[in-house]
């Protein structure tokens, strides 16, 4: 079964990069450009993992993650945040909101894919 | 400390010596001096030879020297059985005792015994042997200190203790996935710690994590790689990563009974006390086998029960079905666990070989590198254990007879350094081990000359290249111009073949003069189950290993082309494949016309060739338990084993490679020298 991932980022460039990197791995990618539209997508979608930016209009990453975690069916879904720098306080806030891990932008594709596979337990 | 590869190998050598000495004593005791059994004398000879070979690898000079001289005596007896008398048998016993003392002295680093020398001298005199020149002049062994850095192994394995906190789970992390990621770094020994559950059910808080894990990882892993796995859970768990002296996981995983030295209980050091006592896993193989068999029965039983329940038309959500599902799952887990006791990576075996190559390169003055591929390939422990001797012999042969001295290699336009490649892989449900050298290849003219001069074949019998190469597997065959301390007196390839056959395997040689020789060993994984396709043909139910089936197709009579003498080929997508009727090949029916179709299985063989097998119908695909037939029926052409199906019916498991191969050459075991 192909992995299904929801990626949320307001930057088209980042979305394109994610699309390029992940679809090449055979991952089924759904995308949203802000937290609010991502939440509405999740009404009909149960991804294996979620990748989310932090700074976004219409519900930022922290709020989005908190809202996702409050839902019973997403209590244990792995959520990775995309942060621009490895700022420890951003990570701490993301973690407090319920994030599983983080990816530092500009992301390194193999590392992103490896991290994704690890958090969903798809390790060869 | 015993926690390094060298100490493990050394401990393994002494354990092996104990077995060999036992064999030696038993065989000498069983020797009938009136009519000595050639096989028994060969067994005696090889036991001493094996001890010598191992001792040489560790630089136990005195032991090697004694074993070498003893071997010389036995070599004399091997060529002339009439020399064996009752008094000589007693002397052989004494010499074996002396050999045992030498082994113990090597183990305990004590001064070697001397009484054995006079026995050997007496034996040599009785046999009319002049003292072997090797003993005096050119046989010496230069011990070489083992440089662990060349193994790329530090002495201490990593120990990781990992205790998740509740927040780890609530943030979407999963310990199982972290452990899985760790396993990609290397063989990981995982122990789940359940102290958190000890307080009992009353105290148990399901919302709080109760489990933690202790892991042992190979020493060569870089710490940063371990840390990276735990990057996301840093702060959400208690994590310690340290280098701990711990036995390597493959040793421990085999341990059933842990033998610990107990100084209080054993105040007087016994002569057998081990200097390198590591928690060794000494399992009586029979017990493991019995467990394996019982689990096999359990699986069959469970399949039969499932069938009865299905036939009884019980509702899927009934308690019976729920219970049966749980039972099925448990059975599967028990089966996997039992397999794991026996499945081990071939790495320790390969490690042993790399040391052998280094030592042998020094003692022969040749330059040799060993490349090992597929060290993580897992196979039944018995297979690994019983491969040590054959592989040792084969590598020594490759070094002694295959790889040329540097000057000769340069003259032939090769690199001065010879290469031996040792490769393990799973293919078609079997373990394939390939030993390749880039040496001179087999000198077939010389092989023929020697075989004729030894009376192994008649002078005028024509032999093709493959048959000539296979003469190397005859007992007593040795092409070395002089006896070498390394590969000895022609013990070698016959042992290899017998040992491989004993495991239900095959060994073949391919040689290109000037370019080198490739030995290919093919072994069953002997893991007691197999994924098979159940087929019907000529009213028989048979199992074909799924691993050898590439695809299945309906048989179109128009695609069959007869090519004379009863043979036909199948035209498939523009190519042609040899076509066989499984029922005919196994003698279940006479050749028939397949006008009304049937099914063809496209099978792939170990040599990558393909063929098409006609069957009547495919019943299903399922896992079957292998029941060996060798013990009761010997080798049956085309059949590897049998199984019992869910309905209690016995079905034969087909070995397509064996079935479609030419019947093997008759065993040459009868040609024992002397």
PDB file of C-alpha atoms in Angstrom, chain A residues 69 75-78 80 95 98-102 111 114-115 118-121 123-124, chain B residues 169-174 177-178 180-181 184 207 228-236:
ATOM      1  CA  UNK A  69      -4.726  15.870  17.827  1.00  0.00           C
ATOM      2  CA  UNK A  75      -4.639  10.777  18.224  1.00  0.00           C
ATOM      3  CA  UNK A  76      -1.564   8.857  17.062  1.00  0.00           C
ATOM      4  CA  UNK A  77      -1.093  10.004  13.475  1.00  0.00           C
ATOM      5  CA  UNK A  78       2.532  11.091  12.980  1.00  0.00           C
ATOM      6  CA  UNK A  80       6.043  16.410  11.116  1.00  0.00           C
ATOM      7  CA  UNK A  95       5.827  19.427  20.347  1.00  0.00           C
ATOM      8  CA  UNK A  98       1.362  17.472  19.583  1.00  0.00           C
ATOM      9  CA  UNK A  99       3.902  17.288  16.735  1.00  0.00           C
ATOM     10  CA  UNK A 100       5.821  14.032  16.330  1.00  0.00           C
ATOM     11  CA  UNK A 101       8.944  15.435  14.704  1.00  0.00           C
ATOM     12  CA  UNK A 102      10.327  18.181  12.541  1.00  0.00           C
ATOM     13  CA  UNK A 111      16.284  12.823   5.100  1.00  0.00           C
ATOM     14  CA  UNK A 114      13.682   8.643   5.800  1.00  0.00           C
ATOM     15  CA  UNK A 115      11.993  10.540   8.620  1.00  0.00           C
ATOM     16  CA  UNK A 118      10.451   5.983  10.199  1.00  0.00           C
ATOM     17  CA  UNK A 119       7.473   7.665  11.840  1.00  0.00           C
ATOM     18  CA  UNK A 120       5.032   5.472   9.932  1.00  0.00           C
ATOM     19  CA  UNK A 121       7.088   2.351  10.572  1.00  0.00           C
ATOM     20  CA  UNK A 123      11.436   0.750   7.222  1.00  0.00           C
ATOM     21  CA  UNK A 124      12.984  -1.724   4.850  1.00  0.00           C
TER      22      UNK A 124
ATOM     23  CA  UNK B 169       2.989   8.253  22.552  1.00  0.00           C
ATOM     24  CA  UNK B 170       0.647  11.246  22.622  1.00  0.00           C
ATOM     25  CA  UNK B 171       2.823  13.008  20.059  1.00  0.00           C
ATOM     26  CA  UNK B 172       2.333  10.230  17.527  1.00  0.00           C
ATOM     27  CA  UNK B 173       5.594   8.419  18.085  1.00  0.00           C
ATOM     28  CA  UNK B 174       5.660   4.644  18.150  1.00  0.00           C
ATOM     29  CA  UNK B 177       8.906   2.092  14.565  1.00  0.00           C
ATOM     30  CA  UNK B 178      11.984   3.458  16.292  1.00  0.00           C
ATOM     31  CA  UNK B 180      12.546  -0.931  13.343  1.00  0.00           C
ATOM     32  CA  UNK B 181      14.597   2.061  12.224  1.00  0.00           C
ATOM     33  CA  UNK B 184      18.288  -0.944   9.663  1.00  0.00           C
ATOM     34  CA  UNK B 207      -2.454   5.745  30.311  1.00  0.00           C
ATOM     35  CA  UNK B 228      19.378  10.377  14.641  1.00  0.00           C
ATOM     36  CA  UNK B 229      16.797   7.636  15.097  1.00  0.00           C
ATOM     37  CA  UNK B 230      15.897   9.073  18.498  1.00  0.00           C
ATOM     38  CA  UNK B 231      16.000  12.701  17.314  1.00  0.00           C
ATOM     39  CA  UNK B 232      12.236  13.255  17.456  1.00  0.00           C
ATOM     40  CA  UNK B 233      11.806  11.669  20.873  1.00  0.00           C
ATOM     41  CA  UNK B 234      14.695  13.443  22.574  1.00  0.00           C
ATOM     42  CA  UNK B 235      13.187  14.760  25.803  1.00  0.00           C
ATOM     43  CA  UNK B 236      10.168  12.466  25.543  1.00  0.00           C
TER      44      UNK B 236
END
